[in-house]
PDB file of C-alpha atoms in Angstrom:
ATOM      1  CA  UNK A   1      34.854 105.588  20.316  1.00 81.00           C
ATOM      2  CA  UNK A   2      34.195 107.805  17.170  1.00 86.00           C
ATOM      3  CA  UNK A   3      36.720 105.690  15.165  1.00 86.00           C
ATOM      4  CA  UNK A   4      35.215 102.403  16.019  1.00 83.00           C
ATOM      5  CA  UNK A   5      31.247 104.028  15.466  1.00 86.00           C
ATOM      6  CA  UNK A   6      29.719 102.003  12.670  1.00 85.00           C
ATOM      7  CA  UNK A   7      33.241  99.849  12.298  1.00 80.00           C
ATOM      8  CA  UNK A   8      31.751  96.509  12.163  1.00 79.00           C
ATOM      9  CA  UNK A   9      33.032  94.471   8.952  1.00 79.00           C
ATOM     10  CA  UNK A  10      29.277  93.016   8.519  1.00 77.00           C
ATOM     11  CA  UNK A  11      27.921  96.816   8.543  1.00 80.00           C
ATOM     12  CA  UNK A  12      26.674  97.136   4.612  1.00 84.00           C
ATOM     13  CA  UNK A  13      26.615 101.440   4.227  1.00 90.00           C
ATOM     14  CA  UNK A  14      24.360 101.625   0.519  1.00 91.00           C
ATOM     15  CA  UNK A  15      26.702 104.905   0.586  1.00 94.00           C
ATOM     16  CA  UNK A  16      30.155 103.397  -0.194  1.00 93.00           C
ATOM     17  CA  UNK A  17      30.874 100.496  -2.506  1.00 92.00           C
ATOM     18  CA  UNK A  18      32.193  98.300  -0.162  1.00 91.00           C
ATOM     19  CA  UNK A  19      31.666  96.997   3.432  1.00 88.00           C
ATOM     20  CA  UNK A  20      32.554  97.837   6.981  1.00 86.00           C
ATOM     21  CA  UNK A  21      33.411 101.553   7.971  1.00 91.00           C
ATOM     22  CA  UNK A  22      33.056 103.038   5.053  1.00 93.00           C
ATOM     23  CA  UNK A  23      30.775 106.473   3.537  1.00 95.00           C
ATOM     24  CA  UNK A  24      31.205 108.958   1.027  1.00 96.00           C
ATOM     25  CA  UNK A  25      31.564 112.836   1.656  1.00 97.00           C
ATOM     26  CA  UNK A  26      29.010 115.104  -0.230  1.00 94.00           C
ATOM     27  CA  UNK A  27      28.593 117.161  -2.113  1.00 90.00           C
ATOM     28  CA  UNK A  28      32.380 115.594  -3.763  1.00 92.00           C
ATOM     29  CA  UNK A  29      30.948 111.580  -3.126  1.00 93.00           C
ATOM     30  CA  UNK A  30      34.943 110.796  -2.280  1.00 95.00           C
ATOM     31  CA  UNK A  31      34.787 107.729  -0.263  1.00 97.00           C
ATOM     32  CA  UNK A  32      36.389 107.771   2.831  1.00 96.00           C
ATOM     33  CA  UNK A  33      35.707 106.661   6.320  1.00 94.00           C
ATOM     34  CA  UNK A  34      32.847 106.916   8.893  1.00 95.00           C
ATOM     35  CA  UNK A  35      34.812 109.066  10.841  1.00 95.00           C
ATOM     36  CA  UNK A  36      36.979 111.193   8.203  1.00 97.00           C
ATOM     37  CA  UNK A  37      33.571 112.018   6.584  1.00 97.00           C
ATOM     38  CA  UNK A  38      31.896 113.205  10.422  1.00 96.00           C
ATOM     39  CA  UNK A  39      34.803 115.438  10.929  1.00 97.00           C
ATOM     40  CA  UNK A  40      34.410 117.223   7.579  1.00 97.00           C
ATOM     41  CA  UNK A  41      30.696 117.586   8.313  1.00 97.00           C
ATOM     42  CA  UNK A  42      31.277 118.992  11.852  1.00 96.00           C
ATOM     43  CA  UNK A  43      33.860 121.266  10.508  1.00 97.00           C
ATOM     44  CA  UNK A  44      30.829 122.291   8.013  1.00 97.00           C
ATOM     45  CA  UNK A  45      28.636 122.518  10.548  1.00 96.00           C
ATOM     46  CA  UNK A  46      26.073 119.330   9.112  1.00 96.00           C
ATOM     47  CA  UNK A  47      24.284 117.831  11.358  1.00 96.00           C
ATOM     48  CA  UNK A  48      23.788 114.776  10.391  1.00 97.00           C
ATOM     49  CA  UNK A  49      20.951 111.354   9.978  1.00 97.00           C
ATOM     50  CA  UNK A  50      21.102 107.632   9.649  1.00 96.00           C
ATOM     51  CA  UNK A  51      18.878 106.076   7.431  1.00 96.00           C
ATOM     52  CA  UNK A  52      18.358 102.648   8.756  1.00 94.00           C
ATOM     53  CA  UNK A  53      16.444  99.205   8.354  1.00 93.00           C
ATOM     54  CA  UNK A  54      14.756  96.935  10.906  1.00 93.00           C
ATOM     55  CA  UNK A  55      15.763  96.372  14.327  1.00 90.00           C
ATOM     56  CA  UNK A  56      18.058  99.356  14.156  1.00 90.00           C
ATOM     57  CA  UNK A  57      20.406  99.155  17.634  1.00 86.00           C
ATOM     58  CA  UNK A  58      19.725  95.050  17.606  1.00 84.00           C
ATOM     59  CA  UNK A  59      23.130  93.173  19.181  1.00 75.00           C
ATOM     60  CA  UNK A  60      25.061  96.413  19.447  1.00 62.00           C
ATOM     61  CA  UNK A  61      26.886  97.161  22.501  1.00 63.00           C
ATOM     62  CA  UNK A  62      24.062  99.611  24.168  1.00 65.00           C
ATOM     63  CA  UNK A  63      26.434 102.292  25.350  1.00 67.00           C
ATOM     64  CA  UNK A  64      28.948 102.622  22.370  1.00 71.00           C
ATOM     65  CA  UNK A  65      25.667 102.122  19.904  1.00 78.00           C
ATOM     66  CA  UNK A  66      24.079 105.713  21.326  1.00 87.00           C
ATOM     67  CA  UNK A  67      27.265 107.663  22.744  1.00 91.00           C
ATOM     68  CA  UNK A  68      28.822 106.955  19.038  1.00 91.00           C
ATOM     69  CA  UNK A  69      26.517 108.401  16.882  1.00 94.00           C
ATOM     70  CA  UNK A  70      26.313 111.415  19.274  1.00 95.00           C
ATOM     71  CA  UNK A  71      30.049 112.030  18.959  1.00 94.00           C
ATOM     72  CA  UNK A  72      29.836 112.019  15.454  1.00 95.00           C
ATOM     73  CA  UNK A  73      27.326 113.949  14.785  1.00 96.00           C
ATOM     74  CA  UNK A  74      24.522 112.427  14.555  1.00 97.00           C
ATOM     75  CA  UNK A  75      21.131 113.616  15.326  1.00 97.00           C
ATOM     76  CA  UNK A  76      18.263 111.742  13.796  1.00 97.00           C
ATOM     77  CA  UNK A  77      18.346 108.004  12.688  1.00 97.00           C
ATOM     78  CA  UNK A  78      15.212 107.309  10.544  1.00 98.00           C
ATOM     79  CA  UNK A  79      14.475 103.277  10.924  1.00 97.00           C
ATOM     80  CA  UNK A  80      12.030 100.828   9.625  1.00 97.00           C
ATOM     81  CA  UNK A  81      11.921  99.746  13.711  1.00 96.00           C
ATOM     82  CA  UNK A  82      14.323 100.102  16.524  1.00 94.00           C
ATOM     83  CA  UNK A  83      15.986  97.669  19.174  1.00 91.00           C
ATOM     84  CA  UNK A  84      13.642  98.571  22.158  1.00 89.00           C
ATOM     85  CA  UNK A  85      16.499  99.419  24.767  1.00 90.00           C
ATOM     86  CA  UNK A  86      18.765 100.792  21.688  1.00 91.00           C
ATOM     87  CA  UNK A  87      15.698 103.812  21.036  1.00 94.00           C
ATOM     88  CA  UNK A  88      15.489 105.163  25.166  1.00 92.00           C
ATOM     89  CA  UNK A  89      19.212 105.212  24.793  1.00 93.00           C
ATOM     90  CA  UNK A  90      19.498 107.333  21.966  1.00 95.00           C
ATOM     91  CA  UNK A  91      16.731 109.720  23.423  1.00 95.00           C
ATOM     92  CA  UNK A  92      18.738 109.436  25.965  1.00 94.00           C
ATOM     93  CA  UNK A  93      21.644 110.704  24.359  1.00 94.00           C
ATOM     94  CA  UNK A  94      19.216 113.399  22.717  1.00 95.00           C
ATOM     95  CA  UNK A  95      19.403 111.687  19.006  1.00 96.00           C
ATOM     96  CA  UNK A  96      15.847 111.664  18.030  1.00 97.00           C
ATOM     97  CA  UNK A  97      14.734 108.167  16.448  1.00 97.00           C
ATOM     98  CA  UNK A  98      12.066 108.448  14.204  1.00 98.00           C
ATOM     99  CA  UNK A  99       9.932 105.424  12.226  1.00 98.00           C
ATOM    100  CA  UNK A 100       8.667 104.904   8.974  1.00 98.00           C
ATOM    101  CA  UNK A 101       5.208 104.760   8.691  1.00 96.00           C
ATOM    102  CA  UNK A 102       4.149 100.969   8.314  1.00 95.00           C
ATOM    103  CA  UNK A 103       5.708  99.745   4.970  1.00 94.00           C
ATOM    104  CA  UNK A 104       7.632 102.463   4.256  1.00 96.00           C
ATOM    105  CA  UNK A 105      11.283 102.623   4.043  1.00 96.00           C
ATOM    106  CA  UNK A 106      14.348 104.397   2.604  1.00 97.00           C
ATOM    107  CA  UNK A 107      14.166 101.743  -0.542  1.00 96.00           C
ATOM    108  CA  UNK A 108      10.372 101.830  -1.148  1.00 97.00           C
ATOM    109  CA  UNK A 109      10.585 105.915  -0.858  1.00 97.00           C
ATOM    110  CA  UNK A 110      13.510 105.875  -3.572  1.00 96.00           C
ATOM    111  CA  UNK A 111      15.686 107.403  -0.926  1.00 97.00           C
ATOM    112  CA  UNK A 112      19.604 106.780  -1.614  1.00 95.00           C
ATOM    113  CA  UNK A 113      21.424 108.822   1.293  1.00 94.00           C
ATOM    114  CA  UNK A 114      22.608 111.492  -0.799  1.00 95.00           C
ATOM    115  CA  UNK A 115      19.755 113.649  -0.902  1.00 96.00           C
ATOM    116  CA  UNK A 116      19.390 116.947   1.913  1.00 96.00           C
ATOM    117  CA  UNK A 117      16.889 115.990   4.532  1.00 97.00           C
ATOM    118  CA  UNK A 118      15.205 118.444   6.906  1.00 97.00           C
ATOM    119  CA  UNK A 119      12.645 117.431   9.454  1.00 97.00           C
ATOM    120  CA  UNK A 120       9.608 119.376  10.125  1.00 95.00           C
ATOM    121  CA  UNK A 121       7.290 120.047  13.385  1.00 88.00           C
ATOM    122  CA  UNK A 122       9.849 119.644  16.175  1.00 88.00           C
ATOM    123  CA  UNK A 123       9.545 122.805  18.326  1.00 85.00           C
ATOM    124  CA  UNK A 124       6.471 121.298  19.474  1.00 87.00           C
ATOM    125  CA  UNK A 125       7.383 117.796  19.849  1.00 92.00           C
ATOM    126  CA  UNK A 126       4.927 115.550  22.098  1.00 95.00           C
ATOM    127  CA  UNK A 127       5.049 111.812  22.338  1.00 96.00           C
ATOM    128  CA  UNK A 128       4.583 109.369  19.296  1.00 94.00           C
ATOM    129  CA  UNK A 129       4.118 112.756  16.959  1.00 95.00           C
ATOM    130  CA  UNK A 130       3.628 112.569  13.677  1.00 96.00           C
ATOM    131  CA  UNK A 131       6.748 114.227  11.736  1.00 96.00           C
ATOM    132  CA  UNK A 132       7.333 115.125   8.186  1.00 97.00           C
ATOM    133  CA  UNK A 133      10.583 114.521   6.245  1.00 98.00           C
ATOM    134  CA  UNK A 134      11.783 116.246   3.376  1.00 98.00           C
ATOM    135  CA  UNK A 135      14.475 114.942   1.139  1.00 98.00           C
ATOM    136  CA  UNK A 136      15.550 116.919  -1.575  1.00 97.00           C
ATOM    137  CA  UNK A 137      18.115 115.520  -4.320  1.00 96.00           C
ATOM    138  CA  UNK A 138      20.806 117.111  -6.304  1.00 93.00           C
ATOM    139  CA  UNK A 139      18.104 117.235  -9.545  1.00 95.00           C
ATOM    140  CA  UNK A 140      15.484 119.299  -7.223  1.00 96.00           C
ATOM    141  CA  UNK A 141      13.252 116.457  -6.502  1.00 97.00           C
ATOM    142  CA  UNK A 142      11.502 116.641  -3.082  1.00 98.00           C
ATOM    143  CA  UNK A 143      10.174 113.779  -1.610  1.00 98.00           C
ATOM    144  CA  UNK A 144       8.174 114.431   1.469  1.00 98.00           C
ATOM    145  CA  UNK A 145       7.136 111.766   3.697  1.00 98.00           C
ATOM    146  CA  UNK A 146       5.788 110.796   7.495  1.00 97.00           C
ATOM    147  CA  UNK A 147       7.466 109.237   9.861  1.00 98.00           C
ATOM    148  CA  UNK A 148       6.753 108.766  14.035  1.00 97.00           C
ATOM    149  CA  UNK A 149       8.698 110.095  16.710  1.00 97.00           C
ATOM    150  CA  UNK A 150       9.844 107.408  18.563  1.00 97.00           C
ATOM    151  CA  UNK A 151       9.630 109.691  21.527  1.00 96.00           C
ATOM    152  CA  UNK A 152       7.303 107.551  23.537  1.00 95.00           C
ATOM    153  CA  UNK A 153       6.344 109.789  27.044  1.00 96.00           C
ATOM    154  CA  UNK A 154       6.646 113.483  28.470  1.00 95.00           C
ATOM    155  CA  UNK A 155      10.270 112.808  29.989  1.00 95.00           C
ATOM    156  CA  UNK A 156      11.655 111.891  26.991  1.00 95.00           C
ATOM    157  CA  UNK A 157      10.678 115.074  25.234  1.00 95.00           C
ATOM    158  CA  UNK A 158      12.490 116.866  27.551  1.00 93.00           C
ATOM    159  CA  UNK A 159      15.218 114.666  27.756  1.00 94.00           C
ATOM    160  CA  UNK A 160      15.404 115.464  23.756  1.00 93.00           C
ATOM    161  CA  UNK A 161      14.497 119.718  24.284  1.00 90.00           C
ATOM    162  CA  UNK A 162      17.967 119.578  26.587  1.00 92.00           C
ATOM    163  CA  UNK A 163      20.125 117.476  24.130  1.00 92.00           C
ATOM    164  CA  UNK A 164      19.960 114.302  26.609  1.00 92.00           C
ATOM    165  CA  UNK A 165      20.130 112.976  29.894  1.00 90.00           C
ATOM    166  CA  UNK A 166      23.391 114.808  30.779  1.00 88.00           C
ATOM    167  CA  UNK A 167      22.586 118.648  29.789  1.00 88.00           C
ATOM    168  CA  UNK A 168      19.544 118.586  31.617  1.00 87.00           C
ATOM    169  CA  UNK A 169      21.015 117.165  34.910  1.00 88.00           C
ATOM    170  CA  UNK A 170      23.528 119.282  34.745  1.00 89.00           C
ATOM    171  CA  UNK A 171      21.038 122.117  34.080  1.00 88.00           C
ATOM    172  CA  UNK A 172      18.701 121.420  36.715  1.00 86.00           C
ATOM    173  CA  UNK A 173      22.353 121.177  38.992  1.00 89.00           C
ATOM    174  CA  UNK A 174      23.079 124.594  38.079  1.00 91.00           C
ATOM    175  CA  UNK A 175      19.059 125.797  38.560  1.00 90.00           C
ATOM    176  CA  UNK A 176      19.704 124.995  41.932  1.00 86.00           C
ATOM    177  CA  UNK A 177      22.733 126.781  42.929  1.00 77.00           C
TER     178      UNK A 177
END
């Protein structure tokens, strides 16, 4: 499932220079696969974001599209809009999806990929929260922006505080023994 996350030919990463499975590794910028690069970051211990367009999740298989990113590490996507089903899965899967404000995106902010993101204001996360972004280049520059957390009622914040649907049924399973 990791191996076939993000495999699609028509997939177009702005990362790598050509289409299909493909990323570079930071800080070197080798190119190399999806996957190769998610195992070096694990082994780094980086977590990891997608920066997406519209529709993010639209005509993916619903599963694979949220348990995929999970397994490799992913846990934000940042996206212009999301597939409706697509965004409860990934909550569901404890990846938190967050949206640009209205006409905002990765392009319009100057925002390549390469630069280190951290995400701000999510120990108290409620639904629809405002939450700022910093992305930091290799030349210093910090560009802060807002996005919203697509986190859209009370049980998906906890569904997110536990890491997804699974660690917090199996939590409340163990609460009661």
């Amino acid at each position: 499932m990791e191996r076939g996350t993000f495999g699609n030919i028509r997939l177009r990463n702005a990362l790598a220079s050509r289409e299909g499975y493909w990323t570079r590794h930071f800080p070197g910028g080798d190119e190399v696969t999806i996957f190769e690069a998610a195992q070096r970051y694990k082994t780094e211990g980086v977590p990891l974001i997608v920066l997406a367009g519209k529709e993010y999740g639209t005509g993916s298989s619903r599963d694979w599209a949220a348990k995929g990113p999970l397994l490799l590490g992913v846990r934000a996507v940042i996206a212009e809009s999301f597939e409706r089903i697509h965004r409860s899965n990934l909550v569901g899967m404890g990846i938190l999806p967050l949206q640009y404000v209205p006409g905002e995106s990765a392009h319009l902010l100057g925002l390549t990929g390469t630069e280190r993101y951290s995400i701000h204001g999510l120990e108290t996360i409620k639904p629809g929260q405002v939450v700022e972004v910093h992305a930091v280049a290799d030349d210093g520059k910090v560009t802060k922006f807002t996005t919203r957390a697509r986190v859209d009622n009370e049980t998906e914040v906890g569904y997110l505080h536990h890491g997804g649907i699974l660690p917090l049924v199996l939590r409340e399973l163990i609460a009661k023994n």
